[in-house]
Amino acid sequence: MMSNTASTSTEDLIKEILDTADKGLLAQAEEGYEHAYPEHLYLKAQTDGLQALERVQLIIKRLHWGSEDGNLSKGEIGNCLVEKVVKGSCASLVILCATYYNHSDWSNEGCQKLAAAFLDDILAISSCPSVFRLLCGYSEVEEPADGCFFEKGILGEIFRQLKKRLNKESWKKEPASRQVFHWLLLHMKHPFVGEHLNSLLPPALLFVDDYQPSNKLLGIRCLQHIIKQVDPTELRWYGRSEVIFQALQPLLYQQEDVIIKELIPCLLSILPIMEKPGQQRQSPWKPGLYDKIFQTILCNMEGEQKLALRQEFAKSLEQFISVMKINILRHMKRLLRVISSYLELSDGKEEISRLHTLRALRAVMIEAWPRIPNHSVHLTKVLLTLLCDISTIDSFNITDSARHELQDKSEDCLRLLKKCDTSTVEPAIQEILKTSSLNQFIKESLERILRDG
């Protein structure tokens, strides 16, 4: 430990801080161990990280307050030495804090608390109101905070350091650096994401292209944030949006529900950027990228047996139908076939697939109502069969709330179906009500449909 910080040269202070921060980072995995990082090294990283954070925090406190036991105050923030040292080491310190900020195999509760506290110290000393401002700084039209050390932010230096760790040859050996990259990205907003797009896209695309599900998931989350925070026109420059789309599209064939859950919203974010404004209006009957993705999803749904995947695909149907509107007519035959098959089978206590499929069917009837009469007989049978299924609750292990919600949505769909084709649906329901063996559950439902419709 330094006995007299003030007497130490600025360069020596910065070097000591950088060396300490570097020792606290998680070491690269050895060749061949990229996917099985040894547990004893994770435990060592927790100890090293805690020691590094404690040491650099103590150095900064001694430098700023003259002792380690002082409360944060702005009285001496203008000190020239403090400013030089913080500016010279801040990028490395933020990387160290980000490494241990969130829960991970190499970060325990003590590391997380200390990383959060030290990051708050850095923000206070540098007069940055938030991590976002520390990273991104201020634009030309914004007024920096008084005494701010980093008007232009420190992202440039951070990415320069991360680039060495996240290149094509070594990124898989850097589990912590991947998480640091994601943490930094989530703290960035428009328009600064666009300014650093050339540094942000390559690592995210590397993650997505990996065969390990955890890396794919991380890449999808990174791309989703980029898509949301970058101007669509800027994403179209140099074919960036097309590169993103081409990276995401093959993931539709993945068999992991966690990937599909994150993937479909990401595709729905990039598709309107790929299909320029007005493109669908100019040629409404020409199949586009929406049709290509929707067709793939329907194809996957037809043959899918895993309940978790069926649920995630079912959730996506209503979203695509609402966006594609009348263009779903190109997929009507297969879409209704999928809807019918998903309504036939129970998928668990909460009936997630059935409930989302009923929402999709309602959206279909609203968007493509002129074609519904052609399918009204079949859809009436499907919905009545569903009501019969849930009326015998003792034979199905589903919750009461799921049962009532299925009943409400089935009735709602039958009402809409009756409006689309009154001459077919209403007489059919009236005929069924004459059946003497009809149970009370179905009878009340059908009476409500006729009365409220």
Coordinates of C-alpha atoms in Angstrom, one line a residue, residues 38-332:
P38 CA -12.6 -24.6 -14.8
E39 CA -14.6 -23.9 -11.6
H40 CA -11.5 -23.3 -9.5
L41 CA -10.6 -20.4 -11.8
Y42 CA -14.1 -18.9 -11.2
L43 CA -13.5 -19.1 -7.5
K44 CA -10.1 -17.5 -7.9
A45 CA -11.6 -14.7 -10.0
Q46 CA -14.0 -13.9 -7.2
T47 CA -11.1 -13.5 -4.8
D48 CA -9.0 -11.6 -7.3
G49 CA -11.9 -9.3 -8.3
L50 CA -12.7 -8.5 -4.7
Q51 CA -9.1 -7.6 -3.9
A52 CA -8.7 -5.6 -7.1
L53 CA -11.9 -3.6 -6.4
E54 CA -10.9 -2.9 -2.8
R55 CA -7.4 -1.8 -3.7
V56 CA -8.3 0.6 -6.6
Q57 CA -11.1 2.0 -4.5
L58 CA -8.7 2.7 -1.6
I59 CA -6.2 4.3 -4.0
I60 CA -8.8 6.7 -5.4
K61 CA -10.1 7.5 -1.9
R62 CA -6.6 8.3 -0.5
L63 CA -6.0 10.4 -3.6
H64 CA -9.2 12.3 -3.4
W65 CA -9.8 12.7 0.3
G66 CA -6.4 12.1 1.8
S67 CA -7.7 9.1 3.7
E68 CA -9.9 6.1 2.9
D69 CA -12.6 7.0 5.4
G70 CA -14.4 10.0 4.0
N71 CA -17.8 10.7 2.5
L72 CA -18.1 11.6 -1.1
S73 CA -18.1 15.4 -1.5
K74 CA -17.4 17.7 -4.4
G75 CA -15.1 19.9 -2.3
E76 CA -11.9 18.7 -3.9
I77 CA -13.2 17.2 -7.2
G78 CA -11.4 19.9 -9.1
N79 CA -8.0 18.7 -8.0
C80 CA -5.8 18.5 -11.0
L81 CA -4.1 15.3 -9.9
V82 CA -7.4 13.5 -9.3
E83 CA -8.7 14.5 -12.7
K84 CA -5.5 13.3 -14.5
V85 CA -5.5 9.9 -12.7
V86 CA -9.2 9.3 -13.1
K87 CA -9.1 10.2 -16.8
G88 CA -6.1 8.0 -17.3
S89 CA -7.6 4.9 -15.7
C90 CA -11.4 5.3 -15.9
A91 CA -11.9 3.0 -18.9
S92 CA -10.1 0.1 -17.2
L93 CA -11.9 0.8 -13.9
V94 CA -15.3 0.7 -15.6
I95 CA -14.4 -2.6 -17.3
L96 CA -13.4 -4.0 -13.9
C97 CA -16.7 -2.8 -12.3
A98 CA -18.8 -4.1 -15.2
T99 CA -17.1 -7.5 -14.9
Y100 CA -18.4 -8.0 -11.4
Y101 CA -21.5 -5.8 -11.5
N102 CA -24.0 -8.5 -12.2
H103 CA -24.5 -12.0 -10.9
S104 CA -22.2 -14.5 -12.7
D105 CA -20.1 -17.6 -12.1
W106 CA -17.1 -15.3 -11.4
S107 CA -18.9 -12.7 -9.3
N108 CA -20.3 -13.3 -5.8
E109 CA -22.5 -10.9 -3.7
G110 CA -19.5 -9.2 -2.2
C111 CA -18.0 -8.4 -5.6
Q112 CA -21.3 -7.1 -6.9
K113 CA -21.8 -4.7 -4.0
L114 CA -18.3 -3.4 -4.1
A115 CA -18.4 -3.0 -7.9
A116 CA -21.7 -1.0 -7.6
A117 CA -20.4 1.2 -4.8
F118 CA -17.1 1.9 -6.6
L119 CA -18.9 2.8 -9.8
D120 CA -21.0 5.3 -7.8
D121 CA -17.7 6.7 -6.5
I122 CA -16.4 7.2 -10.1
L123 CA -19.6 8.9 -11.1
A124 CA -19.4 11.3 -8.2
I125 CA -15.7 12.1 -8.6
S126 CA -16.0 12.7 -12.3
S127 CA -19.3 14.7 -11.9
C128 CA -21.2 12.4 -14.2
P129 CA -24.9 12.1 -13.3
S130 CA -25.3 8.5 -14.7
V131 CA -23.4 5.6 -16.2
F132 CA -24.9 6.6 -19.6
R133 CA -23.3 10.0 -19.4
L134 CA -20.0 8.6 -18.2
L135 CA -19.9 6.2 -21.2
C136 CA -21.4 8.4 -23.9
G137 CA -20.8 11.9 -22.8
Y138 CA -22.9 14.8 -24.2
S139 CA -23.8 15.7 -27.8
E140 CA -23.0 19.1 -29.2
V141 CA -26.5 20.5 -28.3
E142 CA -26.4 19.3 -24.7
E143 CA -24.9 21.1 -21.7
P144 CA -22.4 19.0 -19.7
A145 CA -22.8 18.9 -15.9
D146 CA -20.5 21.3 -14.0
G147 CA -17.0 19.9 -13.4
C148 CA -17.7 16.9 -15.7
F149 CA -14.4 15.1 -16.6
F150 CA -15.8 13.2 -19.6
E151 CA -17.8 15.5 -21.8
K152 CA -17.2 13.2 -24.8
G153 CA -17.5 9.9 -22.8
I154 CA -15.1 7.1 -22.5
L155 CA -16.6 4.5 -24.8
G156 CA -13.9 5.0 -27.4
E157 CA -11.2 3.9 -25.0
I158 CA -13.3 1.1 -23.6
F159 CA -14.0 -0.4 -27.0
R160 CA -10.3 0.0 -27.9
Q161 CA -9.5 -2.3 -24.9
L162 CA -12.4 -4.7 -25.5
K163 CA -11.5 -5.1 -29.2
K164 CA -8.4 -7.0 -28.2
R165 CA -10.5 -9.4 -26.1
L166 CA -13.5 -9.8 -28.4
N167 CA -11.8 -10.4 -31.8
K168 CA -12.6 -13.4 -33.9
E169 CA -9.8 -15.5 -32.6
S170 CA -10.1 -15.0 -28.8
W171 CA -13.7 -14.0 -28.0
K172 CA -14.8 -17.5 -27.0
K173 CA -12.1 -17.6 -24.3
E174 CA -13.5 -14.4 -22.8
P175 CA -16.8 -15.2 -20.9
A176 CA -16.5 -12.0 -18.8
S177 CA -15.7 -9.7 -21.7
R178 CA -18.9 -10.8 -23.4
Q179 CA -20.9 -9.9 -20.4
V180 CA -19.1 -6.5 -20.1
F181 CA -19.9 -5.8 -23.7
H182 CA -23.6 -6.5 -23.1
W183 CA -23.6 -4.4 -19.9
L184 CA -22.1 -1.5 -21.7
L185 CA -24.4 -1.8 -24.7
L186 CA -27.5 -1.7 -22.5
H187 CA -26.4 1.6 -20.9
M188 CA -26.1 3.2 -24.4
K189 CA -29.0 5.1 -26.0
H190 CA -29.8 6.9 -29.2
P191 CA -27.9 8.6 -30.9
F192 CA -24.7 7.3 -29.4
V193 CA -25.4 3.7 -30.3
G194 CA -25.3 4.8 -34.0
E195 CA -22.1 6.7 -33.5
H196 CA -20.3 3.5 -32.2
L197 CA -22.1 1.0 -34.5
N198 CA -18.9 -0.1 -36.2
S199 CA -17.6 -1.2 -32.8
L200 CA -20.9 -2.7 -31.6
L201 CA -22.1 -4.8 -34.6
P202 CA -19.1 -7.2 -35.1
P203 CA -19.1 -8.7 -31.5
A204 CA -22.9 -9.0 -31.5
L205 CA -22.9 -10.9 -34.9
L206 CA -20.1 -13.2 -33.6
F207 CA -22.2 -14.1 -30.6
V208 CA -25.3 -14.9 -32.8
D209 CA -23.3 -17.0 -35.2
D210 CA -21.9 -19.3 -32.5
Y211 CA -23.4 -22.7 -32.0
Q212 CA -23.7 -22.4 -28.2
P213 CA -27.3 -21.4 -27.2
S214 CA -26.1 -19.0 -24.4
N215 CA -23.9 -17.1 -26.9
K216 CA -26.8 -16.9 -29.5
L217 CA -29.1 -15.6 -26.8
L218 CA -26.6 -12.9 -25.8
G219 CA -26.1 -11.9 -29.5
I220 CA -29.9 -11.6 -30.1
R221 CA -30.3 -9.4 -27.0
C222 CA -27.4 -7.2 -28.2
L223 CA -28.9 -6.9 -31.7
Q224 CA -32.4 -6.1 -30.3
H225 CA -31.0 -3.2 -28.4
I226 CA -29.0 -1.9 -31.4
I227 CA -32.1 -2.1 -33.6
K228 CA -34.2 -0.2 -31.1
Q229 CA -31.6 2.5 -30.5
V230 CA -30.3 3.2 -34.0
D231 CA -32.2 5.2 -36.6
P232 CA -33.7 2.9 -39.3
T233 CA -32.1 4.9 -42.1
E234 CA -28.7 4.6 -40.5
L235 CA -29.2 0.8 -40.2
R236 CA -29.9 0.6 -43.9
W237 CA -26.6 2.2 -44.7
Y238 CA -24.0 -0.1 -46.1
G239 CA -26.5 -3.1 -45.8
R240 CA -26.3 -3.3 -42.0
S241 CA -29.9 -4.2 -41.6
E242 CA -29.6 -6.9 -44.2
V243 CA -26.6 -8.4 -42.4
I244 CA -28.5 -8.4 -39.1
F245 CA -31.5 -10.1 -40.8
Q246 CA -29.3 -12.7 -42.5
A247 CA -27.8 -13.5 -39.1
L248 CA -31.1 -13.9 -37.4
Q249 CA -33.2 -15.7 -40.0
P250 CA -31.5 -19.1 -39.7
L251 CA -32.1 -19.2 -35.9
L252 CA -35.8 -19.9 -36.6
Y253 CA -34.8 -23.5 -37.0
Q254 CA -33.3 -23.7 -33.5
Q255 CA -34.9 -26.2 -31.1
E256 CA -34.4 -24.0 -27.9
D257 CA -37.5 -22.2 -26.7
V258 CA -35.5 -19.5 -24.9
I259 CA -33.9 -18.6 -28.3
I260 CA -37.2 -18.5 -30.1
K261 CA -38.7 -16.3 -27.3
E262 CA -36.1 -13.6 -27.9
L263 CA -35.7 -14.2 -31.6
I264 CA -39.2 -13.4 -32.9
P265 CA -39.5 -9.9 -31.3
C266 CA -36.0 -9.2 -32.7
L267 CA -37.1 -10.2 -36.2
L268 CA -40.3 -8.2 -35.8
S269 CA -38.0 -5.2 -35.1
I270 CA -35.8 -5.6 -38.1
L271 CA -38.4 -6.5 -40.7
P272 CA -40.0 -3.1 -41.0
I273 CA -36.5 -1.6 -41.5
M274 CA -35.8 -4.2 -44.2
E275 CA -39.1 -3.5 -46.0
K276 CA -38.9 0.2 -46.5
P277 CA -41.9 2.5 -45.8
G278 CA -44.6 2.2 -48.5
Q279 CA -43.1 -0.9 -50.0
Q280 CA -46.0 -3.2 -49.1
R281 CA -48.6 -0.6 -50.2
Q282 CA -47.0 -0.3 -53.6
S283 CA -47.1 -4.1 -54.2
P284 CA -49.6 -5.5 -51.6
W285 CA -49.8 -8.9 -53.4
K286 CA -46.1 -9.5 -53.9
P287 CA -44.7 -11.7 -51.1
G288 CA -42.1 -10.1 -49.0
L289 CA -39.9 -10.8 -46.0
Y290 CA -42.8 -10.9 -43.6
D291 CA -44.3 -13.7 -45.7
K292 CA -41.0 -15.6 -45.8
I293 CA -40.6 -15.5 -42.0
F294 CA -44.3 -16.2 -41.4
Q295 CA -44.3 -19.2 -43.7
T296 CA -41.2 -20.6 -41.9
I297 CA -42.9 -20.2 -38.5
L298 CA -46.1 -21.9 -39.7
C299 CA -44.0 -24.7 -41.2
N300 CA -42.2 -25.1 -37.9
M301 CA -45.4 -25.1 -35.9
E302 CA -47.0 -27.8 -38.0
G303 CA -44.4 -30.4 -37.1
E304 CA -43.4 -29.2 -33.6
Q305 CA -43.9 -31.6 -30.7
K306 CA -42.1 -29.8 -27.8
L307 CA -44.6 -28.0 -25.6
A308 CA -42.3 -25.1 -24.8
L309 CA -41.6 -24.4 -28.5
R310 CA -45.3 -24.7 -29.4
Q311 CA -46.1 -22.1 -26.8
E312 CA -43.4 -19.6 -28.0
F313 CA -44.6 -20.0 -31.7
A314 CA -48.2 -19.6 -30.6
K315 CA -47.3 -16.4 -28.9
S316 CA -45.9 -15.0 -32.1
L317 CA -48.9 -15.7 -34.3
E318 CA -51.0 -12.7 -33.2
Q319 CA -48.1 -10.3 -33.6
F320 CA -47.4 -11.3 -37.2
I321 CA -51.1 -11.3 -38.1
S322 CA -51.6 -7.8 -36.6
V323 CA -48.6 -6.5 -38.7
M324 CA -49.3 -8.3 -42.0
K325 CA -53.1 -7.6 -41.9
I326 CA -54.8 -8.6 -45.1
N327 CA -51.6 -10.1 -46.5
I328 CA -52.2 -13.2 -44.2
L329 CA -54.6 -14.3 -47.0
R330 CA -51.6 -15.7 -48.8
H331 CA -51.1 -18.1 -45.9
M332 CA -54.8 -18.7 -45.0

